[in-house]
Coordinates of C-alpha atoms in Angstrom, one line a residue:
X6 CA 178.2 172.4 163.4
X7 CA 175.9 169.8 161.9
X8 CA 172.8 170.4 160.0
X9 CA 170.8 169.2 162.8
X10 CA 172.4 172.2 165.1
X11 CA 171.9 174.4 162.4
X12 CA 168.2 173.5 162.0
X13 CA 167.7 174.0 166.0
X14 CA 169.2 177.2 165.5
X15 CA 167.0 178.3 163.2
X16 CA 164.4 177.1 164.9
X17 CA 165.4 179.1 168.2
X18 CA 165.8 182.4 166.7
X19 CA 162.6 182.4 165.0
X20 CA 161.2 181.5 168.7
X21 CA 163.2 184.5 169.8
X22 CA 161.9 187.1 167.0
X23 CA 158.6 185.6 167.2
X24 CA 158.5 186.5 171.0
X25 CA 160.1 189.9 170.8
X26 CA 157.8 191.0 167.9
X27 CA 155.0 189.9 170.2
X28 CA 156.3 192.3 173.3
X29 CA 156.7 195.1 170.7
X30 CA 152.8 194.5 169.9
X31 CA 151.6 194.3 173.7
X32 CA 153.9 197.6 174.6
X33 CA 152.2 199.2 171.4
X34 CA 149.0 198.4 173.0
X35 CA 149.6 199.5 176.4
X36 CA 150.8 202.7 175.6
X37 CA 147.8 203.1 172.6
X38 CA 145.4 202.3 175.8
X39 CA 146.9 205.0 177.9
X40 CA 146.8 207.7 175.6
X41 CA 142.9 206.8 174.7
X42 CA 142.6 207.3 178.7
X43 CA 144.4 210.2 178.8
X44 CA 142.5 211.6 175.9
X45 CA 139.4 210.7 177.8
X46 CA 140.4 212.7 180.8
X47 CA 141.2 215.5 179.2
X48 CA 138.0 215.6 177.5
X49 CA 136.0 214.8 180.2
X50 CA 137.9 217.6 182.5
X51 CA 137.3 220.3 179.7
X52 CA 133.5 219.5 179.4
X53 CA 133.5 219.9 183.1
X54 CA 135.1 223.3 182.8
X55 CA 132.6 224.2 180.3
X56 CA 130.0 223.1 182.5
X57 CA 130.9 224.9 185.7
X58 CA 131.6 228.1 183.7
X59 CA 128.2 228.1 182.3
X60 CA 126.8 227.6 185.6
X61 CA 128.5 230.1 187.6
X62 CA 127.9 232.4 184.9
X63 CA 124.1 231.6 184.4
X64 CA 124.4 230.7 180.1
X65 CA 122.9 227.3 180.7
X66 CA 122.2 225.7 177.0
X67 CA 118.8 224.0 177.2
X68 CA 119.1 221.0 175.7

């Protein structure tokens, strides 16, 4: 192989890690994103519980 193939070689697999590690990072994110969303539901759906509780039970905070 000449030093010329070698240098493309090189070349390539940096391409190829370069790409990978940047798929790694988007998946990182997606997943990051969903479980802020998820977190948000759950959140939301508790301080909706909360809520109706307090109503149908009549210990309204005044805020």
């Amino acid at each position: 192989m000449t030093n010329q193939e070698n240098n493309q070689n090189q070349r390539n697999n940096k391409s190829v890690a370069k790409s990978i590690k940047n798929t790694a990072g988007s998946a990182f994110e997606t997943v990051h994103n969903a479980l802020e969303a998820t977190e948000n539901v759950a959140m939301n759906t508790v301080d909706a519980t909360n809520n109706a509780a307090k109503n149908l039970t009549g210990n309204k905070n005044n805020r």
